[in-house]
Coordinates of C-alpha atoms and ligand atoms in Angstrom, one line a residue:
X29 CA -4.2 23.4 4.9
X30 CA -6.3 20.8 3.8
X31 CA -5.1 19.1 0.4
X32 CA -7.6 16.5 0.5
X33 CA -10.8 19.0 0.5
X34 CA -13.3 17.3 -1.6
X35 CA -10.9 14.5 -2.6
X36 CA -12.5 11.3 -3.0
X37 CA -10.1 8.5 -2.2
X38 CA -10.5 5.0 -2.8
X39 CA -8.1 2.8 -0.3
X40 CA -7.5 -0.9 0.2
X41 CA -5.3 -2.4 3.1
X42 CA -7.1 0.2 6.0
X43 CA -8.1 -2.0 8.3
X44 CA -4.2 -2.2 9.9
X45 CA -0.5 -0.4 10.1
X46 CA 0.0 1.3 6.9
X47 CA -3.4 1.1 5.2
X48 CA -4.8 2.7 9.0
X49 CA -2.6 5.5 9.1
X50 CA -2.8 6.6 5.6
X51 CA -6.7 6.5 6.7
X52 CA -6.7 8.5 9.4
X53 CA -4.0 11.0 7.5
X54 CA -5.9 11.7 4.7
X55 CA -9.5 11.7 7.0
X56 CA -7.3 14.6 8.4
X57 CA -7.1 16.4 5.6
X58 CA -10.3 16.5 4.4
X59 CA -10.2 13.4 2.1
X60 CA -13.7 11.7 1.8
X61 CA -12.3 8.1 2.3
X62 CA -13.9 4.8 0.7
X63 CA -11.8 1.8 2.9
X64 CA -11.4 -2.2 1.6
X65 CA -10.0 -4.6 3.8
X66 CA -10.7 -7.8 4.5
X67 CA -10.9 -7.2 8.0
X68 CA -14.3 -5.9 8.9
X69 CA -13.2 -5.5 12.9
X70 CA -10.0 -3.7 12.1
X71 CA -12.1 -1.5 9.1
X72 CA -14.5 -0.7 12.0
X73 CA -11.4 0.7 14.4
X74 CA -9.8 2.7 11.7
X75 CA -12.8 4.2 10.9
X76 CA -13.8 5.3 14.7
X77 CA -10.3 6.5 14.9
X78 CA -10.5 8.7 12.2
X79 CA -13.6 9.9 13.1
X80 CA -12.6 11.0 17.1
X81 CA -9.6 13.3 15.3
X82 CA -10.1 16.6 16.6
X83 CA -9.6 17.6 12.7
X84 CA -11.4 15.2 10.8
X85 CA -14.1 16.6 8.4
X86 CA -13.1 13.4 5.9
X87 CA -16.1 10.8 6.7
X88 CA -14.9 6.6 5.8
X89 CA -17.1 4.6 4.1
X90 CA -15.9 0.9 4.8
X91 CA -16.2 -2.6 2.5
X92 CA -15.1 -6.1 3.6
X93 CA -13.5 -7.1 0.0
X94 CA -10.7 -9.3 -1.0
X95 CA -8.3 -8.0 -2.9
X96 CA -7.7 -11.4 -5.0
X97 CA -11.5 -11.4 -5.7
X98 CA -11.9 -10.4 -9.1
X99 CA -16.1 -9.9 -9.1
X100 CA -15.4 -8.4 -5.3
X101 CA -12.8 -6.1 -6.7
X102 CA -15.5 -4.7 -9.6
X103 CA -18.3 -4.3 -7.3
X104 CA -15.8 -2.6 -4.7
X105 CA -14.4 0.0 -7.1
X106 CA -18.1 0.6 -8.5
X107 CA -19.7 1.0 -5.5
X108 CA -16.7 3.5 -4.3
X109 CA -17.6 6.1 -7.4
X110 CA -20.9 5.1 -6.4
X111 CA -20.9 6.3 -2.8
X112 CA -18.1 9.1 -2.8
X113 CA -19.4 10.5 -6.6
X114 CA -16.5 9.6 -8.3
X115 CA -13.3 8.4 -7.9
X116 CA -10.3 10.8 -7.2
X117 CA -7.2 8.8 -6.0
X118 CA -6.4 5.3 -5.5
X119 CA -3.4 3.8 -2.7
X120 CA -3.2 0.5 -2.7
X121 CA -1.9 -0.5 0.8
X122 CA -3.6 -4.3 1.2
X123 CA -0.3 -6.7 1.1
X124 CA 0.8 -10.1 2.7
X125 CA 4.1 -11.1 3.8
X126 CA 6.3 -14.2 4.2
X127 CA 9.5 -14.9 5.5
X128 CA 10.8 -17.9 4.4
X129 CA 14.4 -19.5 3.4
X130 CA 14.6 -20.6 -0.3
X131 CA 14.8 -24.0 0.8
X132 CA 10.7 -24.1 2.3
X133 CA 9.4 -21.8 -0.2
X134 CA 6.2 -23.3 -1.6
X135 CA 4.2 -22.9 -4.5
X136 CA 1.1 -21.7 -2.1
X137 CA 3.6 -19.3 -0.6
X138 CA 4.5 -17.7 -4.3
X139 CA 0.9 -17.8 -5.6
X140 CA -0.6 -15.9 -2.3
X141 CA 2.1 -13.1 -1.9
X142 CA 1.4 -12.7 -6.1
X143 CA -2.0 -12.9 -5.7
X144 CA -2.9 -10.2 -2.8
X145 CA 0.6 -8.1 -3.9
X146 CA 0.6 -8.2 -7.1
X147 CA -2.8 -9.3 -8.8
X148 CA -4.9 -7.2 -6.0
X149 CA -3.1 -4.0 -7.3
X150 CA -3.6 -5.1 -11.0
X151 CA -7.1 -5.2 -10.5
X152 CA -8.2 -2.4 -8.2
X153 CA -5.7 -0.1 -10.8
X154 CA -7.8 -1.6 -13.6
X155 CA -11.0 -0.7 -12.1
X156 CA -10.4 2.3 -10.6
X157 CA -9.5 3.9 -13.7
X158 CA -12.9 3.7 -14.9
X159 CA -13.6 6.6 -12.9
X160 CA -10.4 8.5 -12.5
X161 CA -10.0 11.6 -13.8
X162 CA -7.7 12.4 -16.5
X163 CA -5.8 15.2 -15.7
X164 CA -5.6 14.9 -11.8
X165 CA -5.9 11.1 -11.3
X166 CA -3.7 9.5 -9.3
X167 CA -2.7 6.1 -8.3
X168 CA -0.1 5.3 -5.6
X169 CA 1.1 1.7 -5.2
X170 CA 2.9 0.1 -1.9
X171 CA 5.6 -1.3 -3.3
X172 CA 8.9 -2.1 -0.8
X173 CA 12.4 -1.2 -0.2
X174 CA 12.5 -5.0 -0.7
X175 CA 12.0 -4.6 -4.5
X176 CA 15.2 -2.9 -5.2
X177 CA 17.4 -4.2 -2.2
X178 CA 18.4 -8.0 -1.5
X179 CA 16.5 -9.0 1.3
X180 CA 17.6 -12.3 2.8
X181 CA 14.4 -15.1 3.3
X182 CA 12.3 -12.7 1.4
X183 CA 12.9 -13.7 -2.2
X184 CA 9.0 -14.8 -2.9
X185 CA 8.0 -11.3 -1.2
X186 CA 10.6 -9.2 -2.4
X187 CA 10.1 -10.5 -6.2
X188 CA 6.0 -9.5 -5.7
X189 CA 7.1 -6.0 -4.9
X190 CA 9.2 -6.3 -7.6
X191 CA 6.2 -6.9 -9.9
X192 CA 4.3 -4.4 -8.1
X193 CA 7.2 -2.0 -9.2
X194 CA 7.6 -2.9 -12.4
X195 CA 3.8 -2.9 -12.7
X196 CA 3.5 1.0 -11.5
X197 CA 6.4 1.9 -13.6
X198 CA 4.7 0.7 -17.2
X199 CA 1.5 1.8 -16.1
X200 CA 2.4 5.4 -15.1
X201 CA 4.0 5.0 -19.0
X202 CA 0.4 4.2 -20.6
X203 CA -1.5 6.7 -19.0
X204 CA 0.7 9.7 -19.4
X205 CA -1.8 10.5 -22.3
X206 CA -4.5 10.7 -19.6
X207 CA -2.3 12.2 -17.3
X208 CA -3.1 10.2 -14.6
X209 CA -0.2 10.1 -12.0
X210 CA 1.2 6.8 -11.3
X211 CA 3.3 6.7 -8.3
X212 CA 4.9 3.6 -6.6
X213 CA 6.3 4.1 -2.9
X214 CA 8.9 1.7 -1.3
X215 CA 9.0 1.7 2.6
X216 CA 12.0 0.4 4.4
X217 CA 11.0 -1.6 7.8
X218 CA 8.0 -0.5 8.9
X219 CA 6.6 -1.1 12.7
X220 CA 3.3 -2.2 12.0
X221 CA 1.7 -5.4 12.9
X222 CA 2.7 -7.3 9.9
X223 CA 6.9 -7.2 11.1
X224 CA 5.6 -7.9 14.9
X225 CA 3.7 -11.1 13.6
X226 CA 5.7 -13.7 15.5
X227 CA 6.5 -15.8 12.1
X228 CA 8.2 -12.9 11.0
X229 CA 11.7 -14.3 11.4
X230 CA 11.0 -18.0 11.5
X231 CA 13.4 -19.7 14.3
X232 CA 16.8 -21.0 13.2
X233 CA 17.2 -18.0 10.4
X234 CA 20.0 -15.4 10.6
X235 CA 18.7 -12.5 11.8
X236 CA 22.1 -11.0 11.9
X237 CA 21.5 -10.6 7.8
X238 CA 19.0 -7.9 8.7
X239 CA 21.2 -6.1 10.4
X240 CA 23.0 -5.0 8.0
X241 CA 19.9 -3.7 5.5
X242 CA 18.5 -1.6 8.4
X243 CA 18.4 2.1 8.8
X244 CA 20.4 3.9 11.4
X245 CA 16.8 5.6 12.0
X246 CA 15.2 2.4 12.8
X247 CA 11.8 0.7 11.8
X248 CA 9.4 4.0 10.6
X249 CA 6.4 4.6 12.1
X250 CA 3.2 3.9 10.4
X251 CA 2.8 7.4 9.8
X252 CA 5.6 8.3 8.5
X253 CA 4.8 6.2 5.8
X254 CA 1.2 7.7 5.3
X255 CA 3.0 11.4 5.3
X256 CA 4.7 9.7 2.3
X257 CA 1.5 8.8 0.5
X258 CA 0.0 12.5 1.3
X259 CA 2.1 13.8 -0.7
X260 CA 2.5 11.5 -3.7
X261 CA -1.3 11.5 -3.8
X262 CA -1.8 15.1 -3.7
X263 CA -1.2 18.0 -6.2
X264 CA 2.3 18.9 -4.4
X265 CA 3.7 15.6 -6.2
X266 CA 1.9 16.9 -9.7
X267 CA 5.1 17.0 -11.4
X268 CA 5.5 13.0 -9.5
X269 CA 4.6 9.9 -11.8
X270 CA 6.6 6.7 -13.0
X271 CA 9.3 7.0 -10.2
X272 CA 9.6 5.0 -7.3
X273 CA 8.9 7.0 -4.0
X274 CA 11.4 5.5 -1.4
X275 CA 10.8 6.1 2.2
X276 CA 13.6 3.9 3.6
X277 CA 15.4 6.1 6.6
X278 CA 18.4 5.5 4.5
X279 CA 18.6 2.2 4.4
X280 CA 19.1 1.6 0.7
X281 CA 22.6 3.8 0.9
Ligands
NAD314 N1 5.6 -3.0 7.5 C1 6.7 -2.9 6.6 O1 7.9 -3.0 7.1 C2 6.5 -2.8 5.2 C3 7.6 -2.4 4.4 C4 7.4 -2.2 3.0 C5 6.2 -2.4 2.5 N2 5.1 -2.8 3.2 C6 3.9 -3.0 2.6 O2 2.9 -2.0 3.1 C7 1.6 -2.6 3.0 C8 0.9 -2.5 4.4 O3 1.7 -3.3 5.3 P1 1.6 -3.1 6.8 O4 2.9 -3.2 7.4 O5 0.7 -2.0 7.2 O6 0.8 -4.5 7.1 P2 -0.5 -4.9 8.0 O7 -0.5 -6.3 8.1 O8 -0.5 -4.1 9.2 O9 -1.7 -4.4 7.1 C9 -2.0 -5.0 5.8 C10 -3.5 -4.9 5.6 O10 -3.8 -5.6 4.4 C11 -5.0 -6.3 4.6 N3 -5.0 -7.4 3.6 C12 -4.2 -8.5 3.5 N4 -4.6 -9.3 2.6 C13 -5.8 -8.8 2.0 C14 -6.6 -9.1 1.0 N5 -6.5 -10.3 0.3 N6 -7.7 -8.3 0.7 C15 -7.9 -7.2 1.4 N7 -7.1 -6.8 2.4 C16 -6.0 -7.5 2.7 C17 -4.8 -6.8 6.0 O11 -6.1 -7.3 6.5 C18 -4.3 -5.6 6.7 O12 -5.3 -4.8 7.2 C19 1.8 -4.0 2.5 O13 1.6 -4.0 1.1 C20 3.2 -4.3 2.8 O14 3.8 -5.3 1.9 C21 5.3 -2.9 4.6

């Protein structure tokens, strides 16, 4: 079964983790795949990956954009309906993470985890949906379990999520008339090279916090996650907009 047949996907963050794996997933299934990342070297990998799957007939296009790049953005989404024909689906997977206790938090941190978390969503939403179709568009948002669950050190990256929620949540609410599906997903920990950066957990923090908001299942895998944005992005979530999509291994119980 391939769901992603002639689907022409539109995908930021691919050049790493997440962003990779939902790549190579959708690749899988057919999807023709148009990749932004800022990382032209990891775009480069996840694009030979996908393409040495035994059961890839999805080709990648890849673009080195920034997500916080507002005429980069514009040109990116254009050139997407350009090169696919149109636009089908959009996941936004590009995101930034800090770790930091309340008492360092800086007004750089808060304006660059708003800026690629929140604002890059915004804008690649906003542009995309010059193409989408009404009727079967769809959007799916990355999100985090850390939007809906305290998070200790986490409150500047845990409130852009929250944003990126909230944001998903009122969008999927204006476009009903077009009925273009809005769907926001919330992973729990996810092992990906963004939680094995060594600044993850700064020295001197409490780590024994975490602890306690983990899942008995442990960190997901990348694809896991991806799985997850299969389906929200494909007609088997039709009835699926304006409801947050949490893929946590339990750890929000
Ligand atoms: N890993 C987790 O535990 C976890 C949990 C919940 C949510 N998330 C979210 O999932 C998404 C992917 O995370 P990941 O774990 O795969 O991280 P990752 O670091 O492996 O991948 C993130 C990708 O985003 C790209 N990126 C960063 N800033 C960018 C920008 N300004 N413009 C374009 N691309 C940019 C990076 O180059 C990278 O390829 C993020 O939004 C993250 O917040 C991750």
């Amino acid at each position: 079964m391939n769901r992603f047949d002639g689907v022409k996907v539109l995908l930021t963050g691919a050049a790493s983790g997440i962003g990779r794996a939902t790549a190579r997933r959708l690749a899988a299934e057919g999807a023709a795949i148009y990749a932004v990342d800022v990382s032209e070297q990891g775009l480069a990998e996840t694009a030979a990956q996908a393409a040495a799957q035994t059961n890839a007939p999805g080709a990648i296009t890849t673009r080195v954009a920034d997500v916080t790049d507002e005429p980069a953005v514009i040109a990116a989404a254009a050139d997407a309906a350009d090169t696919l024909g149109g636009i089908d689906v959009l996941v936004n997977v590009a995101g930034v993470h800090k770790t930091t206790p309340i008492e360092t938090l800086t007004v750089d941190d808060l304006n660059r985890l708003f800026s690629v978390n929140l604002v890059g969503t915004a804008l690649f939403c906003r542009e995309a949906l010059k193409f989408l179709p009404d009727g079967t568009g769809v959007i799916v948002n990355t999100a985090s379990l850390a939007a809906t669950q305290g998070n200790p050190y986490m409150t500047a990256y845990a409130a852009s999520k929250g944003a990126v929620l909230a944001f998903s949540l009122s969008l999927a609410a204006e476009l009903t008339g077009r009925r273009v599906r809005v769907v926001p997903i919330s992973p729990g920990a996810v092992d990906t090279p963004l939680t094995r950066a060594p600044d993850m957990f700064p020295d001197g923090l409490d780590v024994g916090y975490f602890t306690k908001i983990r899942s008995y299942f442990g960190a997901a895998d990348p694809e896991q996650i991806a799985s997850a944005i299969a389906f929200a992005a494909s007609s088997d979530a039709a009835y699926f907009t304006g409801a947050d999509l949490r893929v946590d291994g339990g750890a929000h119980t």
